[in-house]
Amino acid sequence: METAGLTGLGYIGVRSARLDDWSSYATGLLGMQQVDRAGAVRAYRMDDRKQRLIVTEDEGKGEGLGFLGWEVADAAALDVLAARLDAHGTEVCRASRALADERHVADLIVFHDPAGNRLEAFHGPAVATDPFRPGRPISGFRTGPLGMGHAVLNVVDVEPLLPFYRDLLGFHVTDYGLRPYKLYFFHINGRHHSFAMVGSGKQGLHHFMVELYSLDDVGQGYDLAQLEDGRVAYTLGRHTNDHVTSFYSHTPSGFFIEYGWGGRVIDPATWQPHETHDGPSFWGHERLYMEPEQRARLREMRLSAAARGVRAPGSIPDCPWLDAVIASE
Ligand code: FE
């Protein structure tokens, strides 16, 4: 099938009235760099680009996701995408010069998914002339060809959104799980997933993930997060599908940010989508905000994975004695 040409998650926009809370959280805990912006806008760098995270005060609209910015290769690819969306009945707006300048990109289009989430597609991101200076001493964010991380949306039901994301926008299914709720993971580059949907019955951003170069960046962030009452949302743990070791923290805007390390890189040319059965995590990721029954279900899945010796390949040297023990049980 012809591809829609998305190459990565380029930037994320958040609506919030809590700009100062975002400043201390994004720089002090996450290690992003705040850049000067006029008006009720805070923008943050994660790498050589002029901005990756944009927090805008939008009176009356509440806290939450503003937009997801998806990157395409060039002006021609943006035109192809706009025409494709238009041909399938999705209303597409060509952004003004002023908005493109605000986003620090050469050009962008604006459209909405069938659930009403605002999406943008752009090309030509502006690169800063001065080096990235992290808000705390971290080794840096793993971005580049993998994009800025991944975004996960809460949706009422995954199924009706599949034709839009998979068939129209060209997100490739990496894998999916059906229990304890429907979870679909999609890739558009080597990152195991740049996008996912969780059929939680809710709407809006569930979390986005940023990946660090060093596990120690994550561990030190975890220590910092634990200094704040109620900041940690998921304890440290490791995911079964993308192998990310991470914790999740509450943002000032009601969703989470996953702070991770060790993400799996796949080969999109040979990858086969498949169903997963092991639950979201090998271990950890205790969801502190959840009701006890929900937590118990997830814990059972983890303990079952542990009892079956399920672990990420390559994380330890071959261990024949353990495999033999497990096989004999
Ligand atoms: Fe995640």
Short mmCIF file of C-alpha atoms and ligand atoms in Angstrom, two decimals:
data_model
loop_
_atom_site.label_atom_id
_atom_site.label_comp_id
_atom_site.label_asym_id
_atom_site.label_seq_id
_atom_site.Cartn_x
_atom_site.Cartn_y
_atom_site.Cartn_z
CA MET A 1 0.00 0.00 0.00
CA GLU A 2 1.14 3.52 -0.70
CA THR A 3 2.49 5.06 2.46
CA ALA A 4 1.29 8.38 3.87
CA GLY A 5 4.88 9.28 4.59
CA LEU A 6 4.92 10.03 8.32
CA THR A 7 8.48 9.60 9.59
CA GLY A 8 8.27 10.35 13.31
CA LEU A 9 6.65 12.14 16.23
CA GLY A 10 8.10 15.64 15.87
CA TYR A 11 6.50 17.69 18.62
CA ILE A 12 3.69 17.71 21.18
CA GLY A 13 1.46 20.57 22.26
CA VAL A 14 -0.23 20.77 25.64
CA ARG A 15 -3.01 23.09 26.86
CA SER A 16 -2.53 24.21 30.42
CA ALA A 17 -3.20 27.06 32.80
CA ARG A 18 -0.35 25.78 35.00
CA LEU A 19 2.60 27.19 33.08
CA ASP A 20 4.84 27.60 36.14
CA ASP A 21 4.17 24.04 37.28
CA TRP A 22 5.13 22.85 33.81
CA SER A 23 8.36 24.85 33.95
CA SER A 24 9.63 23.29 37.14
CA TYR A 25 8.42 19.81 36.12
CA ALA A 26 9.83 19.85 32.57
CA THR A 27 13.21 21.28 33.49
CA GLY A 28 13.75 20.04 37.06
CA LEU A 29 12.44 16.49 36.71
CA LEU A 30 12.50 15.70 32.98
CA GLY A 31 15.66 17.65 32.20
CA MET A 32 14.25 19.56 29.24
CA GLN A 33 15.51 23.03 28.37
CA GLN A 34 13.06 25.90 28.54
CA VAL A 35 13.37 28.40 25.71
CA ASP A 36 12.13 31.98 25.67
CA ARG A 37 8.74 32.50 24.11
CA ALA A 38 6.49 35.51 24.10
CA GLY A 39 2.99 35.43 25.60
CA ALA A 40 1.33 32.61 27.47
CA VAL A 41 3.50 29.92 25.89
CA ARG A 42 6.32 27.80 27.29
CA ALA A 43 8.45 25.82 24.89
CA TYR A 44 11.03 23.16 25.68
CA ARG A 45 13.95 21.66 23.84
CA MET A 46 15.08 18.05 24.03
CA ASP A 47 17.81 18.09 21.37
CA ASP A 48 19.11 20.26 18.54
CA ARG A 49 15.63 21.32 17.46
CA LYS A 50 14.26 24.68 18.53
CA GLN A 51 11.38 23.03 20.40
CA ARG A 52 9.78 19.67 21.04
CA LEU A 53 7.21 20.35 23.76
CA ILE A 54 4.97 23.42 23.62
CA VAL A 55 2.70 24.31 26.54
CA THR A 56 0.10 26.96 25.77
CA GLU A 57 -2.32 28.68 28.09
CA ASP A 58 -5.69 28.34 26.41
CA GLU A 59 -8.31 29.94 28.61
CA GLY A 60 -11.44 27.92 29.13
CA LYS A 61 -10.38 24.83 27.21
CA GLY A 62 -9.07 22.93 30.21
CA GLU A 63 -5.93 20.88 30.70
CA GLY A 64 -4.80 18.29 28.20
CA LEU A 65 -3.51 17.49 24.75
CA GLY A 66 -3.26 20.44 22.38
CA PHE A 67 -1.88 18.67 19.31
CA LEU A 68 0.47 15.95 18.10
CA GLY A 69 2.96 17.04 15.42
CA TRP A 70 3.86 14.32 12.91
CA GLU A 71 6.85 14.81 10.66
CA VAL A 72 7.08 14.13 6.93
CA ALA A 73 10.17 14.28 4.71
CA ASP A 74 9.56 17.40 2.63
CA ALA A 75 7.06 19.75 0.98
CA ALA A 76 6.10 17.16 -1.64
CA ALA A 77 5.31 14.57 1.06
CA LEU A 78 3.19 17.12 2.91
CA ASP A 79 1.22 17.83 -0.29
CA VAL A 80 0.67 14.11 -0.88
CA LEU A 81 -0.59 13.67 2.69
CA ALA A 82 -2.91 16.70 2.46
CA ALA A 83 -4.39 15.41 -0.81
CA ARG A 84 -4.82 11.93 0.64
CA LEU A 85 -6.66 13.22 3.71
CA ASP A 86 -8.80 15.48 1.56
CA ALA A 87 -9.70 12.64 -0.81
CA HIS A 88 -10.92 10.59 2.17
CA GLY A 89 -13.13 13.37 3.47
CA THR A 90 -10.90 14.64 6.26
CA GLU A 91 -10.92 18.40 6.45
CA VAL A 92 -7.38 19.76 6.09
CA CYS A 93 -6.21 23.30 6.89
CA ARG A 94 -3.01 24.68 5.40
CA ALA A 95 -1.45 26.63 8.27
CA SER A 96 -0.63 30.32 8.06
CA ARG A 97 2.96 31.55 7.88
CA ALA A 98 2.49 32.84 11.44
CA LEU A 99 1.55 29.38 12.76
CA ALA A 100 4.45 27.74 10.91
CA ASP A 101 6.79 30.29 12.53
CA GLU A 102 5.25 29.57 15.93
CA ARG A 103 5.91 25.85 15.41
CA HIS A 104 9.40 26.53 14.03
CA VAL A 105 8.77 24.49 10.89
CA ALA A 106 8.84 25.28 7.19
CA ASP A 107 5.19 24.33 6.65
CA LEU A 108 2.38 22.36 8.27
CA ILE A 109 -1.19 21.18 7.85
CA VAL A 110 -3.81 20.86 10.59
CA PHE A 111 -6.54 18.21 10.78
CA HIS A 112 -8.43 16.15 13.36
CA ASP A 113 -8.84 12.44 13.96
CA PRO A 114 -12.40 11.06 14.11
CA ALA A 115 -12.34 11.38 17.93
CA GLY A 116 -11.58 15.11 17.64
CA ASN A 117 -7.89 15.09 18.60
CA ARG A 118 -5.94 17.79 16.82
CA LEU A 119 -3.15 16.49 14.62
CA GLU A 120 -0.57 18.41 12.67
CA ALA A 121 1.82 17.23 9.97
CA PHE A 122 4.88 19.28 9.12
CA HIS A 123 8.19 19.34 7.34
CA GLY A 124 11.36 21.37 7.76
CA PRO A 125 11.86 21.67 11.53
CA ALA A 126 14.16 24.53 12.57
CA VAL A 127 17.40 23.56 14.25
CA ALA A 128 18.89 25.75 16.98
CA THR A 129 22.32 27.29 16.58
CA ASP A 130 23.22 26.85 20.25
CA PRO A 131 23.68 23.42 21.81
CA PHE A 132 20.99 21.73 23.92
CA ARG A 133 21.45 22.54 27.62
CA PRO A 134 19.43 20.12 29.77
CA GLY A 135 17.50 21.42 32.78
CA ARG A 136 19.31 18.94 35.01
CA PRO A 137 22.48 16.92 34.32
CA ILE A 138 21.18 14.15 32.06
CA SER A 139 23.05 12.43 29.24
CA GLY A 140 20.35 13.44 26.76
CA PHE A 141 17.19 12.34 24.97
CA ARG A 142 17.18 9.64 22.33
CA THR A 143 15.43 11.31 19.39
CA GLY A 144 16.87 11.69 15.85
CA PRO A 145 15.37 9.29 13.30
CA LEU A 146 13.25 7.69 16.07
CA GLY A 147 11.37 10.93 16.72
CA MET A 148 10.83 12.54 20.14
CA GLY A 149 9.26 9.45 21.69
CA HIS A 150 5.76 8.00 21.62
CA ALA A 151 2.26 9.24 22.35
CA VAL A 152 -0.60 7.11 23.66
CA LEU A 153 -4.21 8.21 23.35
CA ASN A 154 -7.13 7.16 25.49
CA VAL A 155 -10.02 6.32 23.18
CA VAL A 156 -13.58 5.17 23.74
CA ASP A 157 -13.07 2.29 21.29
CA VAL A 158 -10.00 1.46 19.22
CA GLU A 159 -11.83 -0.23 16.31
CA PRO A 160 -13.54 2.79 14.70
CA LEU A 161 -10.25 4.73 14.74
CA LEU A 162 -8.20 1.98 13.06
CA PRO A 163 -9.14 2.89 9.47
CA PHE A 164 -8.04 6.48 10.07
CA TYR A 165 -4.71 5.82 11.76
CA ARG A 166 -3.70 2.56 10.09
CA ASP A 167 -5.13 2.81 6.58
CA LEU A 168 -5.23 6.56 5.97
CA LEU A 169 -2.26 7.91 7.96
CA GLY A 170 -0.23 4.75 7.40
CA PHE A 171 0.68 3.82 10.97
CA HIS A 172 1.87 0.21 10.89
CA VAL A 173 0.56 -2.09 13.61
CA THR A 174 3.48 -3.37 15.69
CA ASP A 175 1.45 -5.47 18.08
CA TYR A 176 -1.77 -5.40 20.05
CA GLY A 177 -3.16 -6.79 23.27
CA LEU A 178 -6.81 -7.45 24.03
CA ARG A 179 -6.68 -7.78 27.80
CA PRO A 180 -7.11 -6.34 30.30
CA TYR A 181 -8.16 -3.73 27.71
CA LYS A 182 -7.56 -3.16 23.99
CA LEU A 183 -4.13 -1.70 23.26
CA TYR A 184 -2.84 -1.10 19.74
CA PHE A 185 0.77 -0.08 19.09
CA PHE A 186 1.97 1.48 15.84
CA HIS A 187 5.35 2.25 14.28
CA ILE A 188 6.43 4.63 11.53
CA ASN A 189 10.21 4.21 12.00
CA GLY A 190 12.46 1.87 13.97
CA ARG A 191 10.97 2.86 17.32
CA HIS A 192 8.74 -0.04 18.45
CA HIS A 193 5.86 2.40 18.67
CA SER A 194 5.55 6.10 18.02
CA PHE A 195 1.84 5.96 18.65
CA ALA A 196 -0.63 3.79 20.54
CA MET A 197 -4.31 3.74 21.44
CA VAL A 198 -5.77 2.32 24.61
CA GLY A 199 -9.45 1.45 24.55
CA SER A 200 -10.06 2.70 28.06
CA GLY A 201 -13.43 4.26 27.35
CA LYS A 202 -11.92 7.69 28.07
CA GLN A 203 -10.72 10.41 25.68
CA GLY A 204 -7.55 12.45 25.44
CA LEU A 205 -3.86 11.90 25.98
CA HIS A 206 -2.98 8.94 28.23
CA HIS A 207 0.77 9.62 28.24
CA PHE A 208 3.73 10.40 26.12
CA MET A 209 7.15 8.81 26.48
CA VAL A 210 10.55 10.41 26.23
CA GLU A 211 13.59 8.15 26.11
CA LEU A 212 16.90 8.82 27.82
CA TYR A 213 20.33 7.63 26.72
CA SER A 214 21.23 6.42 30.18
CA LEU A 215 19.35 4.21 32.63
CA ASP A 216 20.89 6.36 35.35
CA ASP A 217 19.06 9.42 33.96
CA VAL A 218 15.83 7.51 34.54
CA GLY A 219 16.83 6.25 37.98
CA GLN A 220 17.93 9.66 39.14
CA GLY A 221 14.69 11.12 37.79
CA TYR A 222 12.82 8.44 39.75
CA ASP A 223 14.56 9.51 42.95
CA LEU A 224 13.62 13.14 42.26
CA ALA A 225 10.00 12.23 41.47
CA GLN A 226 9.69 10.35 44.76
CA LEU A 227 10.64 13.48 46.68
CA GLU A 228 7.31 14.98 45.63
CA ASP A 229 4.10 13.73 47.20
CA GLY A 230 1.94 12.02 44.57
CA ARG A 231 4.24 12.69 41.61
CA VAL A 232 4.88 9.05 40.71
CA ALA A 233 1.98 7.45 38.83
CA TYR A 234 3.59 4.10 37.84
CA THR A 235 6.54 2.73 39.76
CA LEU A 236 9.71 1.71 37.94
CA GLY A 237 9.07 -1.24 35.65
CA ARG A 238 9.79 -2.76 32.25
CA HIS A 239 7.38 -3.12 29.33
CA THR A 240 6.99 -6.45 27.58
CA ASN A 241 6.63 -5.18 24.03
CA ASP A 242 9.00 -2.22 23.56
CA HIS A 243 11.31 -3.36 26.41
CA VAL A 244 11.44 0.17 27.83
CA THR A 245 12.42 0.44 31.49
CA SER A 246 10.57 3.45 32.87
CA PHE A 247 8.46 5.15 35.45
CA TYR A 248 5.46 7.39 34.84
CA SER A 249 4.81 10.68 36.56
CA HIS A 250 1.75 12.90 36.82
CA THR A 251 2.06 16.03 34.69
CA PRO A 252 0.35 19.27 35.77
CA SER A 253 -2.30 18.58 33.09
CA GLY A 254 -3.90 15.27 34.06
CA PHE A 255 -1.99 12.89 31.80
CA PHE A 256 1.30 11.08 32.41
CA ILE A 257 4.79 11.29 31.03
CA GLU A 258 6.72 8.04 30.77
CA TYR A 259 10.42 8.53 31.39
CA GLY A 260 12.25 5.60 29.86
CA TRP A 261 15.40 3.91 28.72
CA GLY A 262 16.37 0.97 26.52
CA GLY A 263 13.63 1.14 23.88
CA ARG A 264 13.60 -1.61 21.32
CA VAL A 265 14.38 -0.77 17.72
CA ILE A 266 12.61 -2.93 15.15
CA ASP A 267 13.13 -3.45 11.42
CA PRO A 268 9.94 -2.13 9.82
CA ALA A 269 10.79 -3.97 6.55
CA THR A 270 10.41 -7.41 8.09
CA TRP A 271 8.20 -6.80 11.13
CA GLN A 272 5.00 -8.86 11.40
CA PRO A 273 2.15 -7.49 13.53
CA HIS A 274 0.95 -9.87 16.21
CA GLU A 275 -1.17 -10.20 19.31
CA THR A 276 0.57 -10.11 22.67
CA HIS A 277 -0.55 -12.06 25.75
CA ASP A 278 1.89 -11.19 28.51
CA GLY A 279 0.31 -7.98 29.80
CA PRO A 280 2.00 -4.58 29.61
CA SER A 281 4.96 -5.18 31.96
CA PHE A 282 7.52 -7.88 32.83
CA TRP A 283 7.74 -6.43 36.32
CA GLY A 284 6.99 -3.21 38.20
CA HIS A 285 4.86 -0.40 36.75
CA GLU A 286 2.55 -0.62 39.74
CA ARG A 287 -0.14 1.91 38.87
CA LEU A 288 -0.43 3.79 42.12
CA TYR A 289 -3.44 5.83 40.98
CA MET A 290 -5.63 2.82 40.12
CA GLU A 291 -8.35 1.05 42.07
CA PRO A 292 -7.14 -2.05 43.96
CA GLU A 293 -9.06 -4.52 41.69
CA GLN A 294 -7.54 -3.10 38.51
CA ARG A 295 -4.10 -3.19 40.08
CA ALA A 296 -4.64 -6.78 41.16
CA ARG A 297 -5.50 -7.86 37.58
CA LEU A 298 -2.33 -6.29 36.21
CA ARG A 299 -0.24 -7.71 39.05
CA GLU A 300 -1.57 -11.19 38.25
CA MET A 301 -0.45 -10.81 34.63
CA ARG A 302 3.03 -9.75 35.76
CA LEU A 303 3.34 -12.60 38.23
CA SER A 304 2.22 -15.03 35.53
CA ALA A 305 4.84 -13.65 33.13
CA ALA A 306 7.45 -13.95 35.86
CA ALA A 307 6.41 -17.54 36.67
CA ARG A 308 6.84 -18.44 33.01
CA GLY A 309 10.28 -16.81 32.89
CA VAL A 310 9.16 -14.21 30.34
CA ARG A 311 11.89 -11.62 29.86
CA ALA A 312 13.36 -9.42 27.14
CA PRO A 313 15.74 -11.33 24.88
CA GLY A 314 19.38 -10.38 25.14
CA SER A 315 19.08 -8.81 28.56
CA ILE A 316 21.23 -11.56 30.06
CA PRO A 317 23.63 -13.97 28.38
CA ASP A 318 22.08 -17.29 27.35
CA CYS A 319 21.04 -19.11 30.45
CA PRO A 320 20.50 -22.77 29.55
CA TRP A 321 20.10 -23.97 33.13
CA LEU A 322 17.20 -21.57 33.72
CA ASP A 323 15.55 -22.47 30.42
CA ALA A 324 15.85 -26.15 31.35
CA VAL A 325 14.27 -25.54 34.75
CA ILE A 326 11.38 -23.64 33.21
CA ALA A 327 10.91 -26.26 30.45
CA SER A 328 10.74 -29.08 33.03
CA GLU A 329 7.96 -27.45 35.00
FE FE B 1 4.45 4.18 26.86
#
